[in-house]
PDB file of C-alpha atoms in Angstrom:
ATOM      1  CA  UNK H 195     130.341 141.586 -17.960  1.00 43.00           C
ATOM      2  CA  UNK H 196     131.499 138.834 -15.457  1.00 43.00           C
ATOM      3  CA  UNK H 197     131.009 135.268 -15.773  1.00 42.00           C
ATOM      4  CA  UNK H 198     129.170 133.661 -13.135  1.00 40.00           C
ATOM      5  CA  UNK H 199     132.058 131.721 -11.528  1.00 37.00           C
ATOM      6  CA  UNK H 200     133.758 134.979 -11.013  1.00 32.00           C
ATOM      7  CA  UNK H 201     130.424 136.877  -9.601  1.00 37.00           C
ATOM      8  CA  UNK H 202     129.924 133.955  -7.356  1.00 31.00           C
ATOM      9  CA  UNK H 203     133.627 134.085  -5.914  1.00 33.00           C
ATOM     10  CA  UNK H 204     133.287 137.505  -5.299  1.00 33.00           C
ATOM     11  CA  UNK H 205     129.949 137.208  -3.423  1.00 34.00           C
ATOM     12  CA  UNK H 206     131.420 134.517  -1.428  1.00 30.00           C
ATOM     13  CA  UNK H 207     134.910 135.838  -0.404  1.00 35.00           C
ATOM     14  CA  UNK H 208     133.224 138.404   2.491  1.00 36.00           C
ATOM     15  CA  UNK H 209     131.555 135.306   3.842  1.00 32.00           C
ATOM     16  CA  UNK H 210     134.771 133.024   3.796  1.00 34.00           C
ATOM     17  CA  UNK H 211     136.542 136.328   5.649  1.00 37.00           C
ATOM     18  CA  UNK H 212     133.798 136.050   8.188  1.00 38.00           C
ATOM     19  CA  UNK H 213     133.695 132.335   9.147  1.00 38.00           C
ATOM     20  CA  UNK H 214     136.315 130.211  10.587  1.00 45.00           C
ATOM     21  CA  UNK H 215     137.965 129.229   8.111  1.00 44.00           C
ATOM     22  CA  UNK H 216     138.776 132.004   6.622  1.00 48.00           C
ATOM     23  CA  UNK H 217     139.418 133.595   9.914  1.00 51.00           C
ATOM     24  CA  UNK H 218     142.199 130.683   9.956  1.00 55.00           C
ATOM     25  CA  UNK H 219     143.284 131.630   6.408  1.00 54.00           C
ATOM     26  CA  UNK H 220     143.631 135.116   7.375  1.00 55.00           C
ATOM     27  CA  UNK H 221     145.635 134.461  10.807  1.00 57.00           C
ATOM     28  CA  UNK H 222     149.284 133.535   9.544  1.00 60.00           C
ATOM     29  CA  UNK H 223     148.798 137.158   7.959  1.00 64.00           C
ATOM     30  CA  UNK H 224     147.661 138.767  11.048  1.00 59.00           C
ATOM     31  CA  UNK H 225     150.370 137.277  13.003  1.00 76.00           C
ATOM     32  CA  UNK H 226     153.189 137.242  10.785  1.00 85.00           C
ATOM     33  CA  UNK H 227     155.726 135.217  12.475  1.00 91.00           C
ATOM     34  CA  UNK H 228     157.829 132.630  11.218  1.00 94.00           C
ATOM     35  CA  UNK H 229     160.835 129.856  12.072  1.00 96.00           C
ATOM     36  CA  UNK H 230     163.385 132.588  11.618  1.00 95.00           C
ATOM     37  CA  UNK H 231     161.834 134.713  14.292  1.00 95.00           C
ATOM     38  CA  UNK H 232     161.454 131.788  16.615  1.00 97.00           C
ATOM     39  CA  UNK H 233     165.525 130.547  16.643  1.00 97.00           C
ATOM     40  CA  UNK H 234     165.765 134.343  17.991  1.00 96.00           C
ATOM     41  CA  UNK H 235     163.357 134.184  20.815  1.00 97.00           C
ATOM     42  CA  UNK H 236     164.325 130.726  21.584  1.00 97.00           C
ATOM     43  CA  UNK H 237     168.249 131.433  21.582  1.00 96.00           C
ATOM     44  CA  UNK H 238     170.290 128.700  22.951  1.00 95.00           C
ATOM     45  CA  UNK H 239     170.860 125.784  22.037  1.00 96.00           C
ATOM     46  CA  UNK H 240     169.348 126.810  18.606  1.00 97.00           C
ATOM     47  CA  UNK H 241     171.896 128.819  17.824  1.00 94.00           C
ATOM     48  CA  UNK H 242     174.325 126.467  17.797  1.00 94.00           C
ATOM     49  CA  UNK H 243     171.855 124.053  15.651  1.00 97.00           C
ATOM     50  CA  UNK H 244     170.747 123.669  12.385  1.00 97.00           C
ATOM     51  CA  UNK H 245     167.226 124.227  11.100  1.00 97.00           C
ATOM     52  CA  UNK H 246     164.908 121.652   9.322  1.00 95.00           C
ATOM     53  CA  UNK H 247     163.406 123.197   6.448  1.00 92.00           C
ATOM     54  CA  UNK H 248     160.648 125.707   6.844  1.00 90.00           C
ATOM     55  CA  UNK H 249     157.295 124.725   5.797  1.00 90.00           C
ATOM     56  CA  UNK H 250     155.852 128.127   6.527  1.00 91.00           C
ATOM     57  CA  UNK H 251     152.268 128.123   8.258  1.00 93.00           C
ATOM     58  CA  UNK H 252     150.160 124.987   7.920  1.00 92.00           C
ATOM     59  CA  UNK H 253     146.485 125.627   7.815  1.00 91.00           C
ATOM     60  CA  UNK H 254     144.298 122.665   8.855  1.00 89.00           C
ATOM     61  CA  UNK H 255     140.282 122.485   9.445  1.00 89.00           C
ATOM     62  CA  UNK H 256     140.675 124.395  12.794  1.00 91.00           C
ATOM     63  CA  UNK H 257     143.690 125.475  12.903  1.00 94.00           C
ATOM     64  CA  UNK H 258     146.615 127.233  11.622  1.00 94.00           C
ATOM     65  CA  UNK H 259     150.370 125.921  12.513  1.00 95.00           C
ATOM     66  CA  UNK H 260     153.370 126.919  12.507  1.00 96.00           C
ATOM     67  CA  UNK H 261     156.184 123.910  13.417  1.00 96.00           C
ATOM     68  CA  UNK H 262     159.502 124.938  13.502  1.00 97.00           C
ATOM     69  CA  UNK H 263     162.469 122.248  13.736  1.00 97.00           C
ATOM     70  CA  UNK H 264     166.237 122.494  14.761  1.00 98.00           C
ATOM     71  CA  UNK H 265     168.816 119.616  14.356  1.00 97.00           C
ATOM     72  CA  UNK H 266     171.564 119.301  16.660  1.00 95.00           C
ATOM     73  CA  UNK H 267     175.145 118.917  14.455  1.00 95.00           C
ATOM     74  CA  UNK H 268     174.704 114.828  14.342  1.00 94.00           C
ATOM     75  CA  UNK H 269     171.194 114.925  13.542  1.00 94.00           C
ATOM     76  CA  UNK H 270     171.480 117.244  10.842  1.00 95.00           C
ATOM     77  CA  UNK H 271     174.399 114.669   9.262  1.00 94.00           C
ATOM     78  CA  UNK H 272     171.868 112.124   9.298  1.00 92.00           C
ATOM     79  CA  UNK H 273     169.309 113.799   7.895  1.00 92.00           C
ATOM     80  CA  UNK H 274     171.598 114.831   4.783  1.00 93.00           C
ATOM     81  CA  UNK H 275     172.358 111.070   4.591  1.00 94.00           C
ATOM     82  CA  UNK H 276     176.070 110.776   6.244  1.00 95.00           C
ATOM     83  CA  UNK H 277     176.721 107.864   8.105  1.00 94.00           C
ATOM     84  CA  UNK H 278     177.487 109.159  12.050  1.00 92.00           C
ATOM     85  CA  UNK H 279     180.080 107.605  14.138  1.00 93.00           C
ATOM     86  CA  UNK H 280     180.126 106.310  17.532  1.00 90.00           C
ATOM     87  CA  UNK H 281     180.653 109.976  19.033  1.00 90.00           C
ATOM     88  CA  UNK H 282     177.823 111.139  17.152  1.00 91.00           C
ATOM     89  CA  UNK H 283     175.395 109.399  18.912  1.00 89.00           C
ATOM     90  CA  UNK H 284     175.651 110.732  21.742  1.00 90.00           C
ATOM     91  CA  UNK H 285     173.745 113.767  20.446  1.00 93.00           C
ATOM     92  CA  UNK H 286     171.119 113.318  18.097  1.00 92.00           C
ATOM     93  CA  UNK H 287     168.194 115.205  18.545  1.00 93.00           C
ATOM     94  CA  UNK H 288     165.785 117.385  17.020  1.00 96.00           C
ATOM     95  CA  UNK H 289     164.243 120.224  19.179  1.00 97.00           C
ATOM     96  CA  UNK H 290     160.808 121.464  17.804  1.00 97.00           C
ATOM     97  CA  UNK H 291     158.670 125.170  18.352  1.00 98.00           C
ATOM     98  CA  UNK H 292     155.008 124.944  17.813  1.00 97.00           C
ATOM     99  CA  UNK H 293     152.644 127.880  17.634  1.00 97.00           C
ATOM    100  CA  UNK H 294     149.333 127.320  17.170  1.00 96.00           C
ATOM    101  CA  UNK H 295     146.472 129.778  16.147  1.00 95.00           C
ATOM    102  CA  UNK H 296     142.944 127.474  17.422  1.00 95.00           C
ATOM    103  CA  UNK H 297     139.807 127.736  15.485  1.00 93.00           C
ATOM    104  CA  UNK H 298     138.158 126.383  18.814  1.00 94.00           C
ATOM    105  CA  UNK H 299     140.452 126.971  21.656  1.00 95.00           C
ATOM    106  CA  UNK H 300     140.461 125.133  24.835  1.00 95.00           C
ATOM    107  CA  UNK H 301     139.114 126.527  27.473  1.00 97.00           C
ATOM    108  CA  UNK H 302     140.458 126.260  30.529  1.00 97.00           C
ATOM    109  CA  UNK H 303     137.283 125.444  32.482  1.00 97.00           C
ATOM    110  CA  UNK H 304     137.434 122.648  30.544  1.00 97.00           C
ATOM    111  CA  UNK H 305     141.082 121.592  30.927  1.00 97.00           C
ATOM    112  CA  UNK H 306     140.769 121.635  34.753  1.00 97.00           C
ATOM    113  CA  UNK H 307     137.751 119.150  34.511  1.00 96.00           C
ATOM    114  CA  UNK H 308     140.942 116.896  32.998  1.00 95.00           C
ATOM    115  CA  UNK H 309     143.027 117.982  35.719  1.00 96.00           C
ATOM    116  CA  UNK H 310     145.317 119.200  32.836  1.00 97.00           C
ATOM    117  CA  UNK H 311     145.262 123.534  33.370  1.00 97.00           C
ATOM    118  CA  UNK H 312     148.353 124.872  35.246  1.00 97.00           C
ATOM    119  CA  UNK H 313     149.211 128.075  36.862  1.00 96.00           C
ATOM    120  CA  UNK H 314     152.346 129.254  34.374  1.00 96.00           C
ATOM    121  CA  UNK H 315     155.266 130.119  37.424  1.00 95.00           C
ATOM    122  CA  UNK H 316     155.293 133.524  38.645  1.00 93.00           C
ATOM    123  CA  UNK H 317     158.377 134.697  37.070  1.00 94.00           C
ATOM    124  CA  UNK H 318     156.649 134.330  33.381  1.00 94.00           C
ATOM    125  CA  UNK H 319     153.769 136.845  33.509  1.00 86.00           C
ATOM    126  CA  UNK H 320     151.853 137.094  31.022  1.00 93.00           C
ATOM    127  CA  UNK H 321     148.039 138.226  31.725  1.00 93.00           C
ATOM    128  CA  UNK H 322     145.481 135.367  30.953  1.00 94.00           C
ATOM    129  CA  UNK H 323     148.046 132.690  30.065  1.00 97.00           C
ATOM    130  CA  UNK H 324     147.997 129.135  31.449  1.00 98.00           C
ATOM    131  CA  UNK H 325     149.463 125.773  30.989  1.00 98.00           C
ATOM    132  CA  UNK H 326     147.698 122.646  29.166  1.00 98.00           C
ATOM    133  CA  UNK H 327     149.526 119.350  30.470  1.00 97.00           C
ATOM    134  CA  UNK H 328     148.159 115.966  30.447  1.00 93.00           C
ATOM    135  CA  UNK H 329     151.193 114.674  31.942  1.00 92.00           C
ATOM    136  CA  UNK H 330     151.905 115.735  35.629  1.00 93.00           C
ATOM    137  CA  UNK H 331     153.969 118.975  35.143  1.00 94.00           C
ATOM    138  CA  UNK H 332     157.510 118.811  36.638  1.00 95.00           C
ATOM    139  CA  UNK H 333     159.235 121.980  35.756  1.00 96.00           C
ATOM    140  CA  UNK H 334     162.395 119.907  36.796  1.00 96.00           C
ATOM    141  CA  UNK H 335     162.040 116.890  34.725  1.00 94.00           C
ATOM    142  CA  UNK H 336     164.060 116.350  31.496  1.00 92.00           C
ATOM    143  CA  UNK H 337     162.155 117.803  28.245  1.00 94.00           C
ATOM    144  CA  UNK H 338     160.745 115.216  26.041  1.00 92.00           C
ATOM    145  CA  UNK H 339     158.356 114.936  22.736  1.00 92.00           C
ATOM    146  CA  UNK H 340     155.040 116.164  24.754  1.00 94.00           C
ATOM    147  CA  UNK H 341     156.321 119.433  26.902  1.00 97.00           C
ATOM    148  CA  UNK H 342     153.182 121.674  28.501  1.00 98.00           C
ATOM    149  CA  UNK H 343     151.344 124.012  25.834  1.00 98.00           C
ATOM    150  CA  UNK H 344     150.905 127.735  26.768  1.00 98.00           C
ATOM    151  CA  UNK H 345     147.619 128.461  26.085  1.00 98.00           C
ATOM    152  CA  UNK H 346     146.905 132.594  25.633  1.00 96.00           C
ATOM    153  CA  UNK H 347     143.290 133.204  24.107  1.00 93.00           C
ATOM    154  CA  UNK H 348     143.756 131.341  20.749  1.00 94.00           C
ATOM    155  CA  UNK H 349     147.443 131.001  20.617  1.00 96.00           C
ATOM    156  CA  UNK H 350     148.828 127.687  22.169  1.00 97.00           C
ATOM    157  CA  UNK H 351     152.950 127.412  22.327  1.00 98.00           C
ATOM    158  CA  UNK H 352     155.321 124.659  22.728  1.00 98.00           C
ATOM    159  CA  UNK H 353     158.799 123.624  22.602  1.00 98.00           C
ATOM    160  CA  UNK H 354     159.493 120.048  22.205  1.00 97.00           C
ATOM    161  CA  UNK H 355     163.092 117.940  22.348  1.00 96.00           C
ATOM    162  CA  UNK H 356     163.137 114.583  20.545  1.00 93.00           C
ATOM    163  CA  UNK H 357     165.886 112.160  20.517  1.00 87.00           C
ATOM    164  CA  UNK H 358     166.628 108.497  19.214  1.00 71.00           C
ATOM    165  CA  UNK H 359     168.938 106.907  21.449  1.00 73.00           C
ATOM    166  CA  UNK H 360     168.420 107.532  25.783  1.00 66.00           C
ATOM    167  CA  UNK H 361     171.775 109.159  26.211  1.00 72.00           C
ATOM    168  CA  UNK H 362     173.046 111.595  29.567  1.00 76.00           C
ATOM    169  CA  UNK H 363     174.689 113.360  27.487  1.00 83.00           C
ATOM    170  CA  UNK H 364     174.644 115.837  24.631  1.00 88.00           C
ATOM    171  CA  UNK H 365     171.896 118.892  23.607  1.00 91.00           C
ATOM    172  CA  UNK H 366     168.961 116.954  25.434  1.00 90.00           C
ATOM    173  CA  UNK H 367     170.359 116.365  28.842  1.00 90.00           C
ATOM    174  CA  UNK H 368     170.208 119.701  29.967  1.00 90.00           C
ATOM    175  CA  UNK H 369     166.878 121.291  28.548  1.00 95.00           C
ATOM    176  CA  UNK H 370     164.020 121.041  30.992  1.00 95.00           C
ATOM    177  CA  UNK H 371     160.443 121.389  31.207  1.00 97.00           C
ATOM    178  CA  UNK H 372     160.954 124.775  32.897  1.00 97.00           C
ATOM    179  CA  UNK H 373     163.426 125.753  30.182  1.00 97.00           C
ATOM    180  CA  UNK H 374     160.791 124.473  27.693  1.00 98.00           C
ATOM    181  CA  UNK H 375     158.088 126.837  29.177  1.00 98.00           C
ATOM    182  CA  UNK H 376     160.069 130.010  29.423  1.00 98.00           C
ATOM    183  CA  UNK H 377     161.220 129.496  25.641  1.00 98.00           C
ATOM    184  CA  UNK H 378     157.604 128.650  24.817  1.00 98.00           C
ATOM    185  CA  UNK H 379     156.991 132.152  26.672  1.00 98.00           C
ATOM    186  CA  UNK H 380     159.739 134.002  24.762  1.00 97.00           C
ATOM    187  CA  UNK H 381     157.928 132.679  21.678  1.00 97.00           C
ATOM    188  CA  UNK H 382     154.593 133.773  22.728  1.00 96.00           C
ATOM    189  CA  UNK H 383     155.561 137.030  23.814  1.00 95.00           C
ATOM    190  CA  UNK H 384     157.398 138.001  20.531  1.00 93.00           C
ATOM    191  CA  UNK H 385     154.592 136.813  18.492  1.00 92.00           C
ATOM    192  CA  UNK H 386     152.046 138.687  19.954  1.00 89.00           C
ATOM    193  CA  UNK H 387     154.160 141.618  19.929  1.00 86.00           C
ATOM    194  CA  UNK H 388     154.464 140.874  16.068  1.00 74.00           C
ATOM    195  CA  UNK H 389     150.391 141.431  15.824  1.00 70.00           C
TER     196      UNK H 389
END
């Protein structure tokens, strides 16, 4: 015989599969993809970096996300607590992947009522995909903490460069929004391949 808390769980768990949430729950399992798998997509500079630890898939209210960190060779010292010297600051940084499974994706209707949906450029083709960008999109312009998203049904990518100190030199100075969007695209295209 089974106790009621265990009947009651069991009655419930097809209706947690079939809401939302549990769709969320359920979605770092469908798409099993993780920080390693980015780093290989991405390629340089990563590869020459060192990763932040891995906190695996995040699952929030509506959404489920993965964030994947890399620290350049001076940003890694300083995060294990060594002091840096004067050389060393020329390249601290922290480059960051984010895919995103939405509960509630954007739509892009509704992004272009923002002004904030973009064509992705012609070379990257991937069927339905667009670009989410609140800030005017410069494929050009240097990378910084809030690149374009790719946005592809309910997966959104990014790829992200953070630094500390305004330097023109170092990991940084040469990644670009472009750069950003075709890594984002790498990304996406591995991890739906990974379905």
């Amino acid at each position: 015989m089974t106790s009621p808390m265990l009947r009651f769980a069991l009655c419930l768990a097809p209706i947690l599969s079939l809401s939302p949430l549990g769709a969320l729950h359920a979605a770092p399992q469908a798409l099993p993809y993780d920080c390693a798998m980015a780093a290989q997509a991405i390629g340089a500079p990563v590869d020459e970096m060192e990763p932040a630890p891995d906190q695996g898939w995040q699952l929030g209210q509506d959404e489920a996300r993965l964030v994947c960190s890399w620290y350049t060779k001076p940003a890694a010292k300083a995060a294990g607590g060594q002091v840096l010297n004067r050389e060393d600051y020329k390249d601290v940084g922290t480059l960051s992947a984010q895919l995103v499974i939405y509960g509630d994706p954007l739509r892009r209707a509704d992004a272009e009522m923002m002004n904030a949906a973009h064509d992705l450029p012609p070379e990257l083709d991937i069927a339905g995909a667009w670009l989410f960008s609140l800030k005017p999109l410069n494929m050009d312009g240097k990378l910084g903490i809030m690149p374009p998203e790719i946005m592809s049904d309910s997966l959104g990518v990014s790829v992200a460069y953070a630094n500390s100190f305004a330097t023109t030199t170092g990991t940084g100075s040469a990644l670009t929004t472009g750069w950003s969007v075709a890594a984002a695209a790498r990304i996406l295209t591995a991890a739906t391949a990974a379905r």
